[in-house]
Backbone as CSV, one residue per row, in Angstrom:
resi,resn,N_x,N_y,N_z,CA_x,CA_y,CA_z,C_x,C_y,C_z
1,UNK,-11.048,14.176,37.683,-10.570,15.282,36.865,-10.077,14.802,35.508
2,UNK,-9.527,13.570,35.496,-8.989,13.068,34.235,-10.085,12.897,33.193
3,UNK,-11.258,12.362,33.611,-12.366,12.196,32.681,-12.805,13.532,32.108
4,UNK,-12.885,14.535,33.005,-13.292,15.866,32.555,-12.283,16.437,31.571
5,UNK,-10.981,16.227,31.845,-9.948,16.756,30.957,-10.030,16.119,29.576
6,UNK,-10.215,14.784,29.525,-10.305,14.108,28.235,-11.539,14.560,27.476
7,UNK,-12.648,14.761,28.204,-13.865,15.240,27.557,-13.642,16.621,26.959
8,UNK,-12.979,17.512,27.712,-12.702,18.863,27.222,-11.776,18.838,26.016
9,UNK,-10.779,17.938,26.054,-9.861,17.841,24.913,-10.607,17.407,23.656
10,UNK,-11.533,16.470,23.800,-12.302,16.023,22.647,-13.204,17.143,22.123
11,UNK,-13.787,17.901,23.038,-14.617,19.036,22.625,-13.781,20.062,21.866
12,UNK,-12.558,20.302,22.339,-11.659,21.232,21.653,-11.387,20.750,20.233
13,UNK,-11.118,19.461,20.099,-10.858,18.899,18.770,-12.072,19.032,17.874
14,UNK,-13.257,18.750,18.436,-14.497,18.859,17.663,-14.693,20.278,17.150
15,UNK,-14.499,21.261,18.022,-14.651,22.654,17.612,-13.646,23.044,16.545
16,UNK,-12.419,22.571,16.696,-11.379,22.902,15.722,-11.717,22.341,14.352
17,UNK,-12.163,21.087,14.308,-12.516,20.464,13.042,-13.730,21.136,12.411
18,UNK,-14.667,21.554,13.256,-15.887,22.181,12.749,-15.618,23.540,12.117
19,UNK,-14.708,24.295,12.688,-14.558,25.690,12.300,-13.313,26.014,11.497
20,UNK,-12.448,25.037,11.251,-11.252,25.326,10.473,-11.635,25.714,9.045
21,UNK,-10.934,26.682,8.493,-11.199,27.143,7.136,-10.109,26.607,6.210
22,UNK,-10.522,25.812,5.219,-9.578,25.258,4.252,-9.678,26.032,2.952
23,UNK,-8.531,26.274,2.306,-8.532,27.062,1.080,-8.655,26.195,-0.162
24,UNK,-8.861,24.899,0.024,-8.890,23.985,-1.107,-10.024,22.980,-0.871
25,UNK,-10.966,22.892,-1.801,-12.088,21.975,-1.641,-11.611,20.543,-1.553
26,UNK,-10.603,20.201,-2.355,-10.066,18.836,-2.326,-9.487,18.525,-0.959
27,UNK,-8.835,19.517,-0.335,-8.272,19.324,0.994,-9.374,19.055,2.010
28,UNK,-10.465,19.806,1.893,-11.578,19.607,2.805,-12.154,18.211,2.641
29,UNK,-12.272,17.738,1.378,-12.790,16.398,1.125,-11.899,15.338,1.750
30,UNK,-10.583,15.530,1.628,-9.669,14.539,2.186,-9.771,14.484,3.710
31,UNK,-9.827,15.668,4.338,-9.945,15.712,5.791,-11.226,15.016,6.231
32,UNK,-12.328,15.324,5.561,-13.623,14.712,5.882,-13.579,13.207,5.685
33,UNK,-13.035,12.770,4.526,-13.026,11.342,4.211,-12.184,10.545,5.193
34,UNK,-11.014,11.073,5.582,-10.136,10.340,6.497,-10.820,10.108,7.845
35,UNK,-11.438,11.150,8.391,-12.103,11.003,9.676,-13.357,10.149,9.545
36,UNK,-14.063,10.288,8.406,-15.266,9.497,8.172,-14.937,8.014,8.116
37,UNK,-13.808,7.684,7.454,-13.380,6.292,7.380,-13.266,5.700,8.786
38,UNK,-12.544,6.428,9.666,-12.302,5.934,11.010,-13.607,5.786,11.793
39,UNK,-14.514,6.765,11.635,-15.775,6.741,12.373,-16.664,5.607,11.879
40,UNK,-16.768,5.442,10.542,-17.596,4.390,9.961,-17.149,3.016,10.423
41,UNK,-15.831,2.829,10.439,-15.294,1.513,10.746,-15.207,1.239,12.237
42,UNK,-15.397,2.259,13.044,-15.346,2.076,14.481,-13.982,2.299,15.086
43,UNK,-13.023,2.756,14.274,-11.694,3.019,14.822,-11.720,4.209,15.770
44,UNK,-12.587,5.169,15.482,-12.801,6.301,16.384,-14.233,6.222,16.878
45,UNK,-14.407,5.888,18.109,-15.748,5.839,18.686,-15.651,6.075,20.181
46,UNK,-16.562,6.841,20.720,-16.504,7.132,22.153,-16.875,5.921,22.982
47,UNK,-16.288,5.817,24.152,-16.601,4.753,25.090,-17.236,5.408,26.304
48,UNK,-18.550,5.295,26.386,-19.270,6.005,27.438,-19.589,5.079,28.618
49,UNK,-19.529,5.605,29.801,-20.036,4.917,30.976,-20.960,5.873,31.706
50,UNK,-21.904,5.302,32.425,-22.899,6.129,33.099,-22.617,6.150,34.593
51,UNK,-22.501,7.321,35.163,-22.215,7.468,36.580,-23.024,8.632,37.119
52,UNK,-23.906,8.310,38.084,-24.756,9.350,38.675,-25.520,10.107,37.601
53,UNK,-26.043,9.342,36.596,-26.850,9.902,35.505,-26.065,10.856,34.616
54,UNK,-24.720,10.820,34.690,-23.893,11.671,33.835,-23.050,10.781,32.940
55,UNK,-23.052,11.053,31.629,-22.280,10.261,30.692,-20.837,10.748,30.686
56,UNK,-19.883,9.843,30.954,-18.467,10.186,30.980,-17.751,9.459,29.864
57,UNK,-16.817,10.125,29.221,-16.047,9.543,28.136,-14.753,8.964,28.702
58,UNK,-14.525,7.639,28.486,-13.352,6.981,29.036,-12.208,6.867,28.038
59,UNK,-12.523,6.902,26.742,-11.494,6.644,25.738,-10.448,7.742,25.711
60,UNK,-9.177,7.367,25.580,-8.096,8.330,25.470,-7.985,8.781,24.029
61,UNK,-7.919,10.086,23.807,-7.960,10.649,22.455,-6.592,11.158,22.015
62,UNK,-5.516,10.748,22.659,-4.199,11.311,22.358,-3.840,11.183,20.886
63,UNK,-3.854,9.953,20.349,-3.439,9.765,18.954,-4.435,10.374,17.999
64,UNK,-5.735,10.327,18.362,-6.759,10.927,17.509,-6.549,12.425,17.401
65,UNK,-6.291,13.072,18.536,-6.093,14.518,18.545,-4.927,14.921,17.672
66,UNK,-3.790,14.281,17.854,-2.603,14.636,17.080,-2.825,14.377,15.597
67,UNK,-3.405,13.224,15.242,-3.570,12.868,13.841,-4.538,13.795,13.127
68,UNK,-5.693,14.031,13.750,-6.709,14.838,13.094,-6.254,16.265,12.895
69,UNK,-5.606,16.850,13.898,-5.157,18.231,13.780,-4.025,18.346,12.774
70,UNK,-3.182,17.330,12.696,-2.109,17.346,11.704,-2.678,17.336,10.300
71,UNK,-3.772,16.602,10.094,-4.413,16.583,8.782,-4.829,17.986,8.384
72,UNK,-5.431,18.729,9.325,-5.876,20.091,9.033,-4.700,20.986,8.677
73,UNK,-3.657,20.928,9.472,-2.515,21.815,9.252,-1.838,21.543,7.925
74,UNK,-1.876,20.299,7.474,-1.161,19.943,6.257,-2.014,20.077,5.005
75,UNK,-3.328,20.168,5.168,-4.180,20.151,3.988,-4.855,21.479,3.680
76,UNK,-4.668,22.511,4.455,-5.330,23.761,4.139,-4.759,24.921,4.923
77,UNK,-5.337,26.099,4.687,-4.877,27.305,5.383,-5.281,27.235,6.841
78,UNK,-4.359,27.547,7.724,-4.614,27.499,9.163,-3.980,28.745,9.770
79,UNK,-4.765,29.522,10.479,-4.208,30.725,11.103,-3.175,30.319,12.140
80,UNK,-2.101,31.097,12.273,-1.007,30.765,13.186,-1.384,31.160,14.597
81,UNK,-1.930,30.204,15.349,-2.275,30.427,16.745,-1.159,29.861,17.614
82,UNK,-1.262,30.080,18.922,-0.271,29.497,19.832,-0.324,27.990,19.768
83,UNK,-1.514,27.465,19.454,-1.668,26.020,19.312,-0.851,25.511,18.133
84,UNK,-0.986,26.179,16.973,-0.240,25.772,15.781,1.254,25.932,16.002
85,UNK,1.650,27.000,16.672,3.068,27.227,16.942,3.638,26.128,17.835
86,UNK,2.848,25.699,18.825,3.302,24.631,19.697,3.503,23.338,18.952
87,UNK,2.648,23.087,17.970,2.780,21.878,17.168,4.053,21.913,16.348
88,UNK,4.328,23.067,15.733,5.515,23.188,14.900,6.784,22.968,15.710
89,UNK,6.775,23.429,16.960,7.957,23.286,17.790,8.216,21.832,18.181
90,UNK,7.192,20.982,18.108,7.344,19.599,18.537,7.581,18.638,17.375
91,UNK,7.757,19.147,16.158,7.953,18.287,14.993,9.357,17.664,15.029
92,UNK,9.408,16.346,14.886,10.677,15.628,14.842,11.145,15.378,13.409
93,UNK,10.203,15.024,12.527,10.589,14.679,11.155,9.393,14.791,10.226
94,UNK,9.705,14.964,8.942,8.682,14.980,7.894,9.083,13.974,6.820
95,UNK,8.086,13.296,6.266,8.316,12.337,5.199,7.297,12.603,4.092
96,UNK,7.771,12.739,2.854,6.883,12.998,1.727,6.716,11.733,0.906
97,UNK,5.473,11.283,0.755,5.169,10.097,-0.041,4.128,10.502,-1.077
98,UNK,4.566,10.831,-2.281,3.637,11.297,-3.302,2.971,12.585,-2.860
99,UNK,1.640,12.589,-2.828,0.902,13.787,-2.434,0.607,13.832,-0.937
100,UNK,1.222,12.927,-0.178,0.943,12.829,1.252,2.195,13.110,2.072
101,UNK,2.055,13.960,3.082,3.163,14.242,3.976,2.883,13.652,5.354
102,UNK,3.861,12.908,5.863,3.777,12.332,7.207,4.595,13.205,8.143
103,UNK,4.002,13.638,9.238,4.705,14.464,10.214,4.792,13.698,11.526
104,UNK,6.015,13.549,12.025,6.241,12.866,13.294,6.504,13.900,14.381
105,UNK,5.749,13.823,15.487,5.868,14.749,16.603,6.497,14.047,17.805
106,UNK,7.191,14.819,18.634,7.768,14.224,19.833,6.784,14.219,20.988
107,UNK,5.732,15.025,20.900,4.712,15.077,21.941,3.471,15.729,21.368
108,UNK,2.364,15.488,22.019,1.142,16.154,21.581,1.115,17.573,22.135
109,UNK,0.380,18.488,21.458,0.336,19.883,21.907,-0.150,19.992,23.341
110,UNK,0.309,21.026,24.042,-0.080,21.232,25.433,-1.550,21.582,25.544
111,UNK,-2.132,21.324,26.700,-3.553,21.599,26.902,-3.849,23.089,26.809
112,UNK,-2.899,23.942,27.211,-3.127,25.391,27.133,-3.211,25.844,25.692
113,UNK,-2.356,25.258,24.830,-2.414,25.595,23.413,-3.704,25.083,22.816
114,UNK,-4.122,23.892,23.259,-5.365,23.305,22.776,-6.540,24.197,23.111
115,UNK,-6.552,24.739,24.353,-7.634,25.615,24.772,-7.648,26.902,23.966
116,UNK,-6.467,27.427,23.604,-6.397,28.657,22.813,-7.061,28.472,21.469
117,UNK,-6.825,27.313,20.856,-7.435,27.043,19.554,-8.939,26.937,19.686
118,UNK,-9.392,26.304,20.773,-10.818,26.138,20.986,-11.509,27.475,21.176
119,UNK,-10.893,28.383,21.911,-11.497,29.682,22.184,-11.663,30.507,20.923
120,UNK,-10.792,30.275,19.910,-10.872,31.060,18.691,-11.870,30.481,17.701
121,UNK,-12.334,29.269,17.946,-13.205,28.593,16.983,-14.653,28.952,17.237
122,UNK,-15.326,29.435,16.208,-16.756,29.725,16.278,-17.389,29.344,14.959
123,UNK,-18.695,29.039,14.966,-19.368,28.734,13.705,-20.474,27.720,13.895
124,UNK,-21.021,27.260,12.748,-22.127,26.323,12.733,-21.654,24.940,13.153
125,UNK,-22.402,24.281,14.025,-22.052,22.938,14.486,-23.087,21.918,14.025
126,UNK,-23.664,22.125,12.843,-24.692,21.222,12.337,-24.102,19.848,12.057
127,UNK,-24.922,18.816,12.177,-24.500,17.435,11.995,-24.235,17.133,10.518
128,UNK,-23.180,16.368,10.253,-22.881,15.916,8.898,-23.406,14.501,8.740
129,UNK,-24.258,14.270,7.754,-24.838,12.948,7.537,-24.028,12.201,6.487
130,UNK,-23.585,10.981,6.826,-22.801,10.180,5.893,-23.696,9.671,4.774
131,UNK,-23.197,9.751,3.548,-23.976,9.380,2.389,-23.701,7.931,1.961
132,UNK,-24.722,7.224,1.458,-24.507,5.873,0.947,-23.685,5.915,-0.335
133,UNK,-23.176,4.758,-0.761,-22.262,4.723,-1.888,-22.774,3.814,-2.997
134,UNK,-22.727,4.244,-4.247,-23.107,3.377,-5.361,-22.022,2.345,-5.624
135,UNK,-22.390,1.237,-6.243,-21.437,0.178,-6.539,-20.784,0.418,-7.900
136,UNK,-19.462,0.349,-7.946,-18.707,0.535,-9.179,-17.597,-0.500,-9.255
137,UNK,-17.208,-0.866,-10.464,-16.011,-1.668,-10.649,-14.810,-0.729,-10.659
138,UNK,-13.615,-1.303,-10.558,-12.402,-0.483,-10.609,-12.321,0.259,-11.940
139,UNK,-12.610,-0.447,-13.032,-12.511,0.169,-14.350,-13.538,1.284,-14.519
140,UNK,-14.735,1.114,-13.950,-15.750,2.168,-14.019,-15.298,3.398,-13.234
141,UNK,-14.662,3.184,-12.100,-14.145,4.318,-11.314,-13.051,5.044,-12.089
142,UNK,-12.190,4.297,-12.770,-11.168,4.923,-13.620,-11.813,5.779,-14.701
143,UNK,-12.866,5.270,-15.274,-13.546,5.994,-16.363,-14.181,7.279,-15.847
144,UNK,-14.818,7.216,-14.674,-15.484,8.390,-14.120,-14.460,9.460,-13.738
145,UNK,-13.364,9.046,-13.112,-12.344,9.999,-12.674,-11.466,10.494,-13.815
146,UNK,-11.406,9.722,-14.892,-10.481,10.075,-15.969,-9.044,9.806,-15.569
147,UNK,-8.852,8.872,-14.636,-7.522,8.507,-14.149,-7.350,6.998,-14.264
148,UNK,-6.353,6.570,-15.004,-6.081,5.138,-15.125,-5.164,4.725,-13.980
149,UNK,-5.707,4.781,-12.760,-4.907,4.540,-11.561,-4.605,3.046,-11.391
150,UNK,-3.442,2.735,-10.794,-3.120,1.338,-10.505,-3.977,0.836,-9.357
151,UNK,-4.308,-0.438,-9.396,-5.121,-1.041,-8.351,-4.732,-2.501,-8.198
152,UNK,-5.031,-3.098,-7.052,-4.695,-4.507,-6.862,-5.495,-5.394,-7.802
153,UNK,-4.809,-6.279,-8.490,-5.490,-7.199,-9.410,-6.062,-8.402,-8.674
154,UNK,-5.489,-8.710,-7.539,-6.001,-9.804,-6.713,-5.521,-9.599,-5.284
155,UNK,-6.227,-10.238,-4.364,-5.847,-10.195,-2.958,-6.211,-11.544,-2.361
156,UNK,-5.203,-12.324,-2.018,-5.407,-13.711,-1.578,-6.434,-13.800,-0.452
157,UNK,-7.396,-14.702,-0.629,-8.421,-15.005,0.379,-9.435,-13.881,0.588
158,UNK,-9.355,-12.812,-0.189,-10.311,-11.711,-0.073,-11.114,-11.568,-1.362
159,UNK,-12.350,-11.113,-1.211,-13.233,-10.874,-2.348,-13.394,-9.375,-2.576
160,UNK,-13.441,-9.001,-3.852,-13.676,-7.597,-4.193,-15.068,-7.182,-3.733
161,UNK,-15.169,-5.960,-3.151,-16.446,-5.458,-2.657,-16.955,-4.288,-3.492
162,UNK,-16.144,-3.230,-3.614,-16.620,-2.020,-4.281,-15.446,-1.070,-4.494
163,UNK,-15.645,-0.118,-5.395,-14.709,0.997,-5.537,-15.494,2.281,-5.350
164,UNK,-15.057,3.091,-4.386,-15.760,4.325,-4.033,-14.931,5.514,-4.490
165,UNK,-15.584,6.464,-5.127,-14.911,7.675,-5.614,-15.010,8.768,-4.559
166,UNK,-13.868,9.421,-4.280,-13.829,10.545,-3.352,-13.269,11.766,-4.084
167,UNK,-14.105,12.773,-4.271,-13.658,13.977,-4.968,-13.361,13.689,-6.429
168,UNK,-12.291,14.316,-6.941,-11.954,14.188,-8.363,-10.637,13.464,-8.606
169,UNK,-9.963,13.052,-7.545,-8.666,12.402,-7.762,-8.345,11.304,-6.755
170,UNK,-9.364,10.716,-6.151,-9.138,9.652,-5.185,-10.168,8.551,-5.321
171,UNK,-9.704,7.296,-5.240,-10.598,6.140,-5.252,-10.258,5.242,-4.074
172,UNK,-11.261,4.586,-3.550,-11.088,3.647,-2.439,-11.521,2.266,-2.925
173,UNK,-10.561,1.352,-3.060,-10.850,0.000,-3.528,-10.986,-0.908,-2.309
174,UNK,-12.113,-1.596,-2.198,-12.446,-2.349,-0.998,-12.477,-3.857,-1.259
175,UNK,-11.902,-4.602,-0.320,-11.949,-6.062,-0.338,-12.429,-6.545,1.021
176,UNK,-12.993,-7.765,1.058,-13.479,-8.306,2.319,-13.294,-9.814,2.376
177,UNK,-13.097,-10.288,3.592,-13.091,-11.718,3.891,-13.939,-11.882,5.127
178,UNK,-15.198,-12.218,4.929,-16.130,-12.233,6.049,-16.277,-10.838,6.617
179,UNK,-15.987,-10.703,7.912,-16.085,-9.404,8.570,-14.799,-8.586,8.448
180,UNK,-13.731,-9.181,7.959,-12.447,-8.488,7.855,-12.388,-7.687,6.560
181,UNK,-11.899,-6.461,6.664,-11.821,-5.574,5.514,-10.381,-5.205,5.195
182,UNK,-10.109,-5.022,3.908,-8.851,-4.444,3.438,-9.222,-3.365,2.436
183,UNK,-8.734,-2.146,2.650,-9.091,-1.020,1.798,-7.860,-0.279,1.321
184,UNK,-7.900,0.161,0.074,-6.797,0.901,-0.526,-7.311,2.275,-0.948
185,UNK,-6.693,3.333,-0.418,-6.970,4.685,-0.887,-5.898,5.024,-1.916
186,UNK,-6.320,5.351,-3.124,-5.390,5.607,-4.225,-5.682,7.005,-4.749
187,UNK,-4.678,7.880,-4.742,-4.921,9.273,-5.127,-3.727,9.857,-5.866
188,UNK,-3.996,10.993,-6.508,-2.943,11.696,-7.234,-3.264,13.182,-7.226
189,UNK,-2.246,14.020,-6.986,-2.455,15.464,-6.994,-2.989,15.968,-5.672
190,UNK,-2.992,17.283,-5.529,-3.447,17.905,-4.297,-2.447,17.701,-3.179
191,UNK,-2.863,17.999,-1.956,-2.018,17.845,-0.780,-2.783,17.079,0.283
192,UNK,-2.066,16.228,0.978,-2.678,15.407,1.998,-1.675,15.218,3.124
193,UNK,-2.120,14.791,4.292,-1.173,14.614,5.369,-1.728,13.878,6.561
194,UNK,-0.840,13.241,7.314,-1.185,12.605,8.568,-0.100,12.934,9.575
195,UNK,-0.416,12.830,10.857,0.558,13.092,11.897,0.558,11.982,12.923
196,UNK,1.669,11.797,13.606,1.765,10.745,14.610,2.823,11.102,15.632
197,UNK,2.643,10.603,16.851,3.681,10.711,17.868,4.457,9.408,17.979
198,UNK,4.040,8.400,17.220,4.742,7.118,17.191,5.872,7.160,16.165
199,UNK,6.698,6.139,16.184,7.801,6.044,15.231,7.270,5.830,13.818
200,UNK,7.862,6.512,12.851,7.543,6.290,11.440,8.608,5.348,10.874
201,UNK,8.183,4.181,10.436,9.118,3.183,9.933,9.175,3.228,8.406
202,UNK,10.320,2.872,7.880,10.503,2.844,6.428,11.211,1.557,6.045
203,UNK,10.714,0.919,4.986,11.286,-0.346,4.538,11.187,-0.427,3.014
204,UNK,12.218,-0.955,2.377,12.198,-1.162,0.934,11.754,-2.596,0.669
205,UNK,10.635,-2.736,-0.033,10.076,-4.050,-0.348,9.996,-4.205,-1.862
206,UNK,10.737,-5.123,-2.386,10.783,-5.374,-3.830,11.048,-4.084,-4.611
207,UNK,11.979,-3.285,-4.096,12.359,-2.066,-4.794,11.463,-0.873,-4.534
208,UNK,10.416,-1.047,-3.750,9.483,0.037,-3.439,9.673,0.481,-1.994
209,UNK,9.826,1.799,-1.782,9.961,2.329,-0.425,8.584,2.418,0.216
210,UNK,8.435,1.726,1.323,7.143,1.634,2.007,7.266,2.280,3.387
211,UNK,6.284,3.107,3.752,6.266,3.777,5.040,5.143,3.199,5.896
212,UNK,5.401,3.159,7.207,4.424,2.675,8.165,4.204,3.772,9.194
213,UNK,3.010,4.363,9.198,2.705,5.476,10.102,1.270,5.372,10.578
214,UNK,1.069,5.478,11.879,-0.277,5.360,12.456,-0.941,4.048,12.064
215,UNK,-0.143,3.015,11.796,-0.695,1.739,11.386,-1.083,1.678,9.921
216,UNK,-0.881,2.766,9.178,-1.205,2.809,7.756,0.046,2.460,6.956
217,UNK,-0.108,1.644,5.931,0.996,1.292,5.044,0.886,2.158,3.799
218,UNK,1.953,2.887,3.460,1.884,3.913,2.415,3.043,3.751,1.444
219,UNK,2.763,3.840,0.157,3.815,3.812,-0.859,3.322,4.498,-2.130
220,UNK,4.239,4.684,-3.062,3.907,5.271,-4.360,3.909,4.201,-5.440
221,UNK,3.014,4.369,-6.405,2.959,3.454,-7.535,2.600,4.240,-8.789
222,UNK,3.550,4.373,-9.686,3.340,5.040,-10.975,2.744,6.438,-10.808
223,UNK,3.266,7.189,-9.844,2.828,8.557,-9.634,1.601,8.704,-8.751
224,UNK,1.042,7.600,-8.278,-0.120,7.623,-7.388,0.312,7.247,-5.968
225,UNK,-0.359,7.830,-4.984,-0.105,7.496,-3.590,-1.100,6.432,-3.146
226,UNK,-0.581,5.373,-2.547,-1.427,4.260,-2.103,-1.370,4.175,-0.582
227,UNK,-2.532,4.098,0.053,-2.621,3.918,1.507,-3.403,2.637,1.780
228,UNK,-2.803,1.740,2.517,-3.414,0.450,2.820,-3.928,0.424,4.252
229,UNK,-5.229,0.131,4.405,-5.858,-0.036,5.704,-6.370,-1.472,5.789
230,UNK,-6.105,-2.147,6.898,-6.562,-3.526,7.039,-6.790,-3.866,8.493
231,UNK,-7.501,-4.961,8.722,-7.788,-5.417,10.073,-6.843,-6.523,10.517
232,UNK,-5.876,-6.830,9.705,-4.867,-7.807,10.086,-3.503,-7.314,9.624
233,UNK,-2.456,-7.784,10.270,-1.107,-7.404,9.897,-0.632,-8.269,8.733
234,UNK,-0.016,-7.635,7.746,0.598,-8.357,6.636,2.107,-8.352,6.830
235,UNK,2.748,-9.506,6.699,4.200,-9.545,6.812,4.823,-9.027,5.519
236,UNK,6.147,-8.941,5.498,6.849,-8.377,4.341,6.563,-9.149,3.063
237,UNK,6.485,-10.469,3.161,6.214,-11.292,1.978,4.838,-10.984,1.403
238,UNK,3.835,-10.904,2.272,2.477,-10.609,1.814,2.381,-9.207,1.226
239,UNK,3.038,-8.241,1.877,3.025,-6.873,1.354,3.696,-6.806,-0.013
240,UNK,4.787,-7.569,-0.177,5.463,-7.598,-1.470,4.550,-8.093,-2.571
241,UNK,3.764,-9.122,-2.281,2.825,-9.648,-3.273,1.732,-8.635,-3.593
242,UNK,1.265,-7.932,-2.565,0.229,-6.917,-2.790,0.764,-5.799,-3.676
243,UNK,1.970,-5.316,-3.355,2.568,-4.217,-4.126,2.805,-4.628,-5.574
244,UNK,3.329,-5.823,-5.773,3.585,-6.298,-7.133,2.294,-6.557,-7.900
245,UNK,1.201,-6.779,-7.169,-0.074,-7.054,-7.823,-0.798,-5.822,-8.323
246,UNK,-0.261,-4.619,-8.041,-0.901,-3.388,-8.516,-0.631,-3.197,-10.010
247,UNK,-1.694,-3.008,-10.771,-1.575,-2.813,-12.218,-2.532,-1.709,-12.662
248,UNK,-2.166,-1.010,-13.725,-3.098,-0.057,-14.341,-4.008,-0.833,-15.271
249,UNK,-5.125,-0.232,-15.630,-6.069,-0.898,-16.504,-5.868,-0.516,-17.961
250,UNK,-6.694,-1.075,-18.798,-6.711,-0.682,-20.204,-7.332,0.706,-20.307
251,UNK,-6.700,1.628,-21.011,-7.281,2.972,-21.128,-8.732,2.891,-21.591
252,UNK,-9.657,3.478,-20.848,-11.079,3.379,-21.204,-11.402,4.141,-22.486
253,UNK,-12.328,3.605,-23.227,-12.804,4.270,-24.442,-13.821,5.340,-24.046
254,UNK,-14.157,6.201,-24.961,-15.138,7.244,-24.682,-16.488,6.629,-24.368
255,UNK,-16.802,5.513,-25.041,-18.063,4.820,-24.766,-18.093,4.309,-23.330
256,UNK,-16.988,3.720,-22.875,-16.914,3.225,-21.506,-17.029,4.366,-20.498
257,UNK,-16.397,5.487,-20.821,-16.467,6.646,-19.933,-17.904,7.137,-19.805
258,UNK,-18.589,7.255,-20.933,-19.980,7.716,-20.921,-20.877,6.752,-20.154
259,UNK,-20.669,5.455,-20.370,-21.489,4.448,-19.688,-21.247,4.464,-18.187
260,UNK,-19.981,4.626,-17.774,-19.662,4.636,-16.351,-20.269,5.855,-15.668
261,UNK,-20.182,7.010,-16.316,-20.750,8.230,-15.736,-22.272,8.141,-15.649
262,UNK,-22.873,7.529,-16.638,-24.324,7.356,-16.625,-24.730,6.396,-15.519
263,UNK,-23.949,5.331,-15.339,-24.235,4.369,-14.272,-24.134,5.038,-12.911
264,UNK,-23.097,5.851,-12.723,-22.919,6.547,-11.456,-24.079,7.501,-11.201
265,UNK,-24.526,8.144,-12.247,-25.614,9.114,-12.120,-26.926,8.440,-11.753
266,UNK,-27.174,7.262,-12.328,-28.466,6.599,-12.161,-28.456,5.469,-11.139
267,UNK,-27.277,5.148,-10.602,-27.177,4.003,-9.690,-27.954,4.243,-8.410
268,UNK,-28.566,3.169,-7.915,-29.222,3.228,-6.621,-28.154,3.115,-5.547
269,UNK,-28.022,4.110,-4.701,-26.955,4.063,-3.685,-27.109,2.857,-2.771
270,UNK,-25.987,2.234,-2.425,-25.973,1.119,-1.484,-24.894,1.368,-0.456
271,UNK,-25.132,0.930,0.752,-24.145,1.113,1.810,-22.993,0.151,1.589
272,UNK,-21.807,0.678,1.333,-20.632,-0.163,1.138,-19.939,-0.403,2.465
273,UNK,-19.153,-1.453,2.494,-18.393,-1.754,3.705,-17.408,-0.640,3.981
274,UNK,-17.262,-0.259,5.236,-16.366,0.836,5.594,-14.938,0.371,5.707
275,UNK,-14.018,1.311,5.720,-12.597,0.972,5.853,-12.289,0.293,7.178
276,UNK,-11.237,-0.468,7.183,-10.891,-1.253,8.363,-10.386,-0.378,9.493
277,UNK,-10.769,-0.683,10.724,-10.326,0.140,11.846,-8.896,-0.084,12.273
278,UNK,-8.304,-1.228,11.919,-6.936,-1.525,12.357,-6.035,-1.713,11.159
279,UNK,-5.371,-0.639,10.680,-4.522,-0.710,9.497,-3.407,-1.722,9.648
280,UNK,-2.937,-2.214,8.492,-1.903,-3.234,8.488,-0.558,-2.652,8.821
281,UNK,0.332,-3.498,9.305,1.709,-3.095,9.564,2.624,-4.246,9.255
282,UNK,3.874,-3.941,9.001,4.832,-4.987,8.685,5.354,-5.622,9.960
283,UNK,5.474,-6.927,9.973,5.973,-7.625,11.157,7.485,-7.700,11.101
């Protein structure tokens, strides 16, 4: 029965994500990008076993369910169902970090509330195909977005890979060391959110307030929200160096802006490395 219950819970989540109506295109992009990151990197992937010619899902979706649904509730219009009401009743705390709100829950929504949300969801269930990404430098991404966002100037033992543009106010700066990835989501404006049933930790590092939620390291830098995803844990000293290494670039000229936009328009798309499945945390 447990396998069947977990399978049904995942189906409920799938239906909810498919049919939720968001009132903001940027919000929809953020919801899509966050889940896409996890799927691309393998952080969210089903674990199937075969029994009597029937595929059963073994993976527990507790944290995935809470996190994904919290993203929807925080980033767009959501009708007040018994499911949404149950979530609100279980909220322990809220933390605002720039344009991102972290919501801590004491428990995940009940299965009855989950089923209510599923029953109300209807619509197209067509497959979403992930698109390849063109290669850009950090400065080119700044030029295309028209945002002189801060970015890491260096990352010890890691090589720069690519900067990916998401929507009109978010960039993803990627670094790699062999198979290990470190990715920074840098954004400004709009609304964003994550949810967790785990403890939300807060620490001041070199004068910067840093939050740790769902394994993601989050802080503000010059009005921008920074989210750090990595496959290894960084201690306080390493995080301090990373935070201090964030710098804005030289304001791009109109010529640079035109060249960057033209490059983006004509670039041959290439598959970039996906975000890391195991975000960093402070030791």
